[in-house]
JSON list of C-alpha atoms in Angstrom, two decimals:
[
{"chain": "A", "resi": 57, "resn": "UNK", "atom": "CA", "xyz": [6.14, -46.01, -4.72]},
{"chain": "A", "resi": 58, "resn": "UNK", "atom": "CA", "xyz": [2.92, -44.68, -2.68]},
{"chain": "A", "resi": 59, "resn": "UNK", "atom": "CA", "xyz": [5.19, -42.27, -1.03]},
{"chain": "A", "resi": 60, "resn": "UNK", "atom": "CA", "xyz": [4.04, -39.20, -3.05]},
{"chain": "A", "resi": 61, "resn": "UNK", "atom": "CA", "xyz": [0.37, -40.13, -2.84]},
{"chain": "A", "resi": 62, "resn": "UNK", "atom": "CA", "xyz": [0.09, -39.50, 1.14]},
{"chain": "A", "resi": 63, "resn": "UNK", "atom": "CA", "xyz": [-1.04, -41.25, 4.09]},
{"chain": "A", "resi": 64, "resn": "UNK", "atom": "CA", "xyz": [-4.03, -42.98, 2.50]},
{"chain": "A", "resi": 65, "resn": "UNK", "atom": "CA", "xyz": [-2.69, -44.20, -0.77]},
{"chain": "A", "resi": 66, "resn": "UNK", "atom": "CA", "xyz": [0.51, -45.93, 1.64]},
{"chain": "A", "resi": 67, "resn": "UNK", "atom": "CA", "xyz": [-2.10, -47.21, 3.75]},
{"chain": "A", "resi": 68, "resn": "UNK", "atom": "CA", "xyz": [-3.99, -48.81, 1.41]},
{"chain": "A", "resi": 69, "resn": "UNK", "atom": "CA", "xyz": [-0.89, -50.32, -0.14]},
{"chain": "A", "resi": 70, "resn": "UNK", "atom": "CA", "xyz": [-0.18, -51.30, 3.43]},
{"chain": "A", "resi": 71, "resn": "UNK", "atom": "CA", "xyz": [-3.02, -53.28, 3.91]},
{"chain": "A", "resi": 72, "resn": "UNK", "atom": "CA", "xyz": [-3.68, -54.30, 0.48]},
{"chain": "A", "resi": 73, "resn": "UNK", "atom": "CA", "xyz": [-7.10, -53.33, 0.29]},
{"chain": "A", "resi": 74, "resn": "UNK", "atom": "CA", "xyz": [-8.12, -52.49, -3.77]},
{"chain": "A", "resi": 75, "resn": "UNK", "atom": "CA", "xyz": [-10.03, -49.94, -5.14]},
{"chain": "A", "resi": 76, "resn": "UNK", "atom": "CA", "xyz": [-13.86, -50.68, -5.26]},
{"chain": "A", "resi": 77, "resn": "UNK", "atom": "CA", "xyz": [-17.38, -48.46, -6.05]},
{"chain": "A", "resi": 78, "resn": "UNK", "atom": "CA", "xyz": [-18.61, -50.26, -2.62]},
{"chain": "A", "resi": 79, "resn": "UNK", "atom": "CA", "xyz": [-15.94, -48.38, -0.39]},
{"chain": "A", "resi": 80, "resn": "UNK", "atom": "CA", "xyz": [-16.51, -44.95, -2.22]},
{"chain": "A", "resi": 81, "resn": "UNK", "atom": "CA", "xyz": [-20.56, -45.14, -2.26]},
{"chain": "A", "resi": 82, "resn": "UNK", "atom": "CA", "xyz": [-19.70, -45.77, 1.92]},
{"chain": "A", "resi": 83, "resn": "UNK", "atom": "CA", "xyz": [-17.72, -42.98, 2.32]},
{"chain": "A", "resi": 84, "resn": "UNK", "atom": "CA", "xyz": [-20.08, -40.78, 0.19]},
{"chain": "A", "resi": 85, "resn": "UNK", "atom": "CA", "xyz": [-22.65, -42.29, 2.67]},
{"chain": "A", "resi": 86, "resn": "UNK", "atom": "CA", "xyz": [-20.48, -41.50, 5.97]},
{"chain": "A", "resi": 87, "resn": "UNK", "atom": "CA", "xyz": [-19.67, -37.95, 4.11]},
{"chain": "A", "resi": 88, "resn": "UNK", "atom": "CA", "xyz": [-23.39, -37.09, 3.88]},
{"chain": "A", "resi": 89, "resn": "UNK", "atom": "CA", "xyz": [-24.47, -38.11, 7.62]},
{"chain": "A", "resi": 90, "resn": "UNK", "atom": "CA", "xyz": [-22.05, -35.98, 9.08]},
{"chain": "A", "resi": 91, "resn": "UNK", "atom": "CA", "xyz": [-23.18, -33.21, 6.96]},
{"chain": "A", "resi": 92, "resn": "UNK", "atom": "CA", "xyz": [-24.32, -30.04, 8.78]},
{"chain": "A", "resi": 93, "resn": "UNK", "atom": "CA", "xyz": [-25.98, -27.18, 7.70]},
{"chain": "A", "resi": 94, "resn": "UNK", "atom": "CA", "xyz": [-24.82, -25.31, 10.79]},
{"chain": "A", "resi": 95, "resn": "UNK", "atom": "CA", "xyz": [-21.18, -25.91, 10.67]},
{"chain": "A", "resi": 96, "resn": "UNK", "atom": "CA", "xyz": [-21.32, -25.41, 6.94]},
{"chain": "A", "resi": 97, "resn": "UNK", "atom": "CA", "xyz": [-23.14, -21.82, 8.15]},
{"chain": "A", "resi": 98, "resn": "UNK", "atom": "CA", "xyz": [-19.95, -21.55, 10.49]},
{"chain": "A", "resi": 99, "resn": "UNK", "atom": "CA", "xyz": [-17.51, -21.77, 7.78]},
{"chain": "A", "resi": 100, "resn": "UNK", "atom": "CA", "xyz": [-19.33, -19.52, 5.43]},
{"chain": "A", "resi": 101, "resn": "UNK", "atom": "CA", "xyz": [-19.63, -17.08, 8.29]},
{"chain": "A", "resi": 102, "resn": "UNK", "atom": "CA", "xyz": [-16.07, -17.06, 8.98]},
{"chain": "A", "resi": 103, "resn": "UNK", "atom": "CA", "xyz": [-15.21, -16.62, 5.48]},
{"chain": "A", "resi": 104, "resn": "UNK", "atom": "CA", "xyz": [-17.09, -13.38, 4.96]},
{"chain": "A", "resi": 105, "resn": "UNK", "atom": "CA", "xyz": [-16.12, -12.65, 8.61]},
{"chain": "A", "resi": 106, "resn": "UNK", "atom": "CA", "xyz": [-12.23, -12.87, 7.15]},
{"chain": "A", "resi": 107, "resn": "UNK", "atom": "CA", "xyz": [-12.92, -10.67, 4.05]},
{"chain": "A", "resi": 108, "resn": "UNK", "atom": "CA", "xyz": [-14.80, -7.97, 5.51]},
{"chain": "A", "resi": 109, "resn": "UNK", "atom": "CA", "xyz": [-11.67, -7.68, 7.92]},
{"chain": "A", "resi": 110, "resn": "UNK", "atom": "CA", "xyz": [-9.12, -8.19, 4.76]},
{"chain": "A", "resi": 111, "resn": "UNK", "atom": "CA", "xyz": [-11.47, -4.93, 3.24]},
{"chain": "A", "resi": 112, "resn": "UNK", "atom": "CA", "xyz": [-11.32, -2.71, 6.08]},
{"chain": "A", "resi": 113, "resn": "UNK", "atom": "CA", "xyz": [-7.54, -3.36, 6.35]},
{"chain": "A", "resi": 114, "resn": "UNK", "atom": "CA", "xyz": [-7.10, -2.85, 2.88]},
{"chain": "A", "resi": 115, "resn": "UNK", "atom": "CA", "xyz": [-9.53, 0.63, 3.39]},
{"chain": "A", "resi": 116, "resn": "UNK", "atom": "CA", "xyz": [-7.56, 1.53, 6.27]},
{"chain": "A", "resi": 117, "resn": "UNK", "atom": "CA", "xyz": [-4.38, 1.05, 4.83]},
{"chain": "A", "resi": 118, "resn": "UNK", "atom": "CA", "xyz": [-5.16, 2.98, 1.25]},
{"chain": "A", "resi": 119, "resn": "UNK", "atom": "CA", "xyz": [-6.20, 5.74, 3.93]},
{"chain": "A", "resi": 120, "resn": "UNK", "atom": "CA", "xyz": [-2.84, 5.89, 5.73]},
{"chain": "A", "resi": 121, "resn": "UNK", "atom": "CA", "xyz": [-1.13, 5.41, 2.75]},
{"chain": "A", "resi": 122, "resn": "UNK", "atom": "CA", "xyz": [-3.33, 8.61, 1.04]},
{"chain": "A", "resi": 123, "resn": "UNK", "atom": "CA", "xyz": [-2.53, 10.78, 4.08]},
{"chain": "A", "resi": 124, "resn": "UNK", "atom": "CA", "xyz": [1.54, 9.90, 4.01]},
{"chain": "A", "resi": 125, "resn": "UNK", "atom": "CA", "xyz": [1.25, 11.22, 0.29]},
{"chain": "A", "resi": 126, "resn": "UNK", "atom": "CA", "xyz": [-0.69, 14.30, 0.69]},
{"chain": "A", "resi": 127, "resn": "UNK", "atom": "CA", "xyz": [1.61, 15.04, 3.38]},
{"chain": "A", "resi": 128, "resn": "UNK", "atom": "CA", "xyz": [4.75, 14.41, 1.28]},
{"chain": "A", "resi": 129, "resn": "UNK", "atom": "CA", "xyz": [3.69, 16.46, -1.39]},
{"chain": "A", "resi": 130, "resn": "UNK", "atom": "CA", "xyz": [2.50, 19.45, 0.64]},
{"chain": "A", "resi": 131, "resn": "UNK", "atom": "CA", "xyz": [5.99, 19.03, 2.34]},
{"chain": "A", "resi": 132, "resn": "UNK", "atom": "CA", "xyz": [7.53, 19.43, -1.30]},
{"chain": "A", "resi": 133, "resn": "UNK", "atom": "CA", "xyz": [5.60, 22.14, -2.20]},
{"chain": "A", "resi": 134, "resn": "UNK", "atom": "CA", "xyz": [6.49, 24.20, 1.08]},
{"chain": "A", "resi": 135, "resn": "UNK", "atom": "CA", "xyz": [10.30, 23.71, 0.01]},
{"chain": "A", "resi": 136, "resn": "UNK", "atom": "CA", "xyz": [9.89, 23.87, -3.36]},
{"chain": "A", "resi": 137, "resn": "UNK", "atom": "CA", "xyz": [8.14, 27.55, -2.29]},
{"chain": "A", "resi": 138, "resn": "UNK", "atom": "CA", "xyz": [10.89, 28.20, -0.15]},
{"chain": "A", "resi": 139, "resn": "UNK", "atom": "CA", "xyz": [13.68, 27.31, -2.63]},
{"chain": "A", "resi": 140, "resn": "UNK", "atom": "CA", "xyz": [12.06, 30.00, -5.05]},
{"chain": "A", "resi": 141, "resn": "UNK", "atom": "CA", "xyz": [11.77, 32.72, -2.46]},
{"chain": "A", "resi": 142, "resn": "UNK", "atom": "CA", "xyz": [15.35, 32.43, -1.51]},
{"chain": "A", "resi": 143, "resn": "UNK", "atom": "CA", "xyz": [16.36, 32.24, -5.07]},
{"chain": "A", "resi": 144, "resn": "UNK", "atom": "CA", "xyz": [14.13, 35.28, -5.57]},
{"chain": "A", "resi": 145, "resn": "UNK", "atom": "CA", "xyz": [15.84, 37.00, -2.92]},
{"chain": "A", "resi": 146, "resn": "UNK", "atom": "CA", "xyz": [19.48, 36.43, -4.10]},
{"chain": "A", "resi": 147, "resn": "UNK", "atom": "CA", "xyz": [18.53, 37.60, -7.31]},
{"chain": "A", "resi": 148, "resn": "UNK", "atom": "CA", "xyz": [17.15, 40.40, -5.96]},
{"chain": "A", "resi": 149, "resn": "UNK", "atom": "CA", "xyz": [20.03, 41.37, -4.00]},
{"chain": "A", "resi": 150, "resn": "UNK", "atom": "CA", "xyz": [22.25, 40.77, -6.91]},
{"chain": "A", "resi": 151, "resn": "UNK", "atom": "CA", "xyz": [20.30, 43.17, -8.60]},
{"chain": "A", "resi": 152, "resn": "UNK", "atom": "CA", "xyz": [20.78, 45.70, -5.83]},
{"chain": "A", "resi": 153, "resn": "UNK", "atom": "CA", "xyz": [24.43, 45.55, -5.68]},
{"chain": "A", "resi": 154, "resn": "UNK", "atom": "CA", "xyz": [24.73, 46.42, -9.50]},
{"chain": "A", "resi": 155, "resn": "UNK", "atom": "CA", "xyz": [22.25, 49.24, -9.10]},
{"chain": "A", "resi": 156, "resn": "UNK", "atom": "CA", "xyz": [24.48, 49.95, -6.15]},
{"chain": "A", "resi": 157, "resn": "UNK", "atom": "CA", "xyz": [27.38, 49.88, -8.40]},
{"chain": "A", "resi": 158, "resn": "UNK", "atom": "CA", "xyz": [26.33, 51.57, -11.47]},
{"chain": "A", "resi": 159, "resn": "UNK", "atom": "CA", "xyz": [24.69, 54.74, -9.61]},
{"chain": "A", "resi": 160, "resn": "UNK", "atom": "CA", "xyz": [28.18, 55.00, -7.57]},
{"chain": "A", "resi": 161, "resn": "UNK", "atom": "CA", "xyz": [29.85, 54.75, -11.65]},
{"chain": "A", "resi": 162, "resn": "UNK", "atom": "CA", "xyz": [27.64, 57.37, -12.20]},
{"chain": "A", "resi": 163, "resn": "UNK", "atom": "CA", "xyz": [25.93, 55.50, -14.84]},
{"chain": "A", "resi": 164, "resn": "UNK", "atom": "CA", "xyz": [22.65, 56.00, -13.43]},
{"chain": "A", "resi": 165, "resn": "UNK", "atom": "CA", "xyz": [20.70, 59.15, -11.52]},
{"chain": "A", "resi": 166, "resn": "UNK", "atom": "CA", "xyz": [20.42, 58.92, -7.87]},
{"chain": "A", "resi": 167, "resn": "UNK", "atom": "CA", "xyz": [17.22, 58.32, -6.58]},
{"chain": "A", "resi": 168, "resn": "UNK", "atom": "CA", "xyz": [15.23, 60.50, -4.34]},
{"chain": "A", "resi": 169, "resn": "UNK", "atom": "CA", "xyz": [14.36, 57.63, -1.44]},
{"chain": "A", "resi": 170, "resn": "UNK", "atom": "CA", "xyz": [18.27, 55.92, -1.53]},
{"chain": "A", "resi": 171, "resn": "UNK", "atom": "CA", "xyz": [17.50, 52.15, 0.52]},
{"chain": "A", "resi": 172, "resn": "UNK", "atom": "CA", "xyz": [20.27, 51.78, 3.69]}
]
């Protein structure tokens, strides 16, 4: 039945031993002589100690994290550049070969400066 309480609720079963104000105003007593100012210091310490590391990650890693997407977009701009230059081209040369076509139709006057 103590089971789910933990060790000290089974051990007080175990022994029998009753709740009373006396026991709690003791270990109040024995809690507040082995205060200490200087471990409590410690543990605060360490505490900001762990968040100003938990910060720096977090800065560092927004950083990395910035750089991979700048990269990754200036990577999709250079092909999405290149994609519309070569599609520029093709048109272009498309163009060409009807020019090509209609001046050999006679459809349209030669030129003076004819491209090889």
């Amino acid at each position: 039945m103590y089971a789910k309480f933990g060790n000290f609720a089974s051990s007080i079963a175990q022994t029998g031993q009753r709740f009373s104000w006396q026991r709690c105003r003791y270990m109040a007593q024995q809690w507040r002589d082995r205060w200490s100012w200087y471990r409590f210091w410690q543990i605060r310490e360490n505490f900001w100690e762990g968040c100003t590391y938990v910060i720096i990650g977090g800065c560092v890693l927004c950083s990395a994290f910035s750089l991979f997407e700048v990269l990754r977009l200036q990577r999709n701009n250079i092909q999405r550049m290149w994609i519309a230059y070569v599609r520029k081209e093709r048109e272009r040369s498309e163009l060409m070969e009807i020019i090509k076509q209609a001046r050999a139709a006679g459809l349209i006057p030669p030129t003076e400066n004819e491209m090889q």
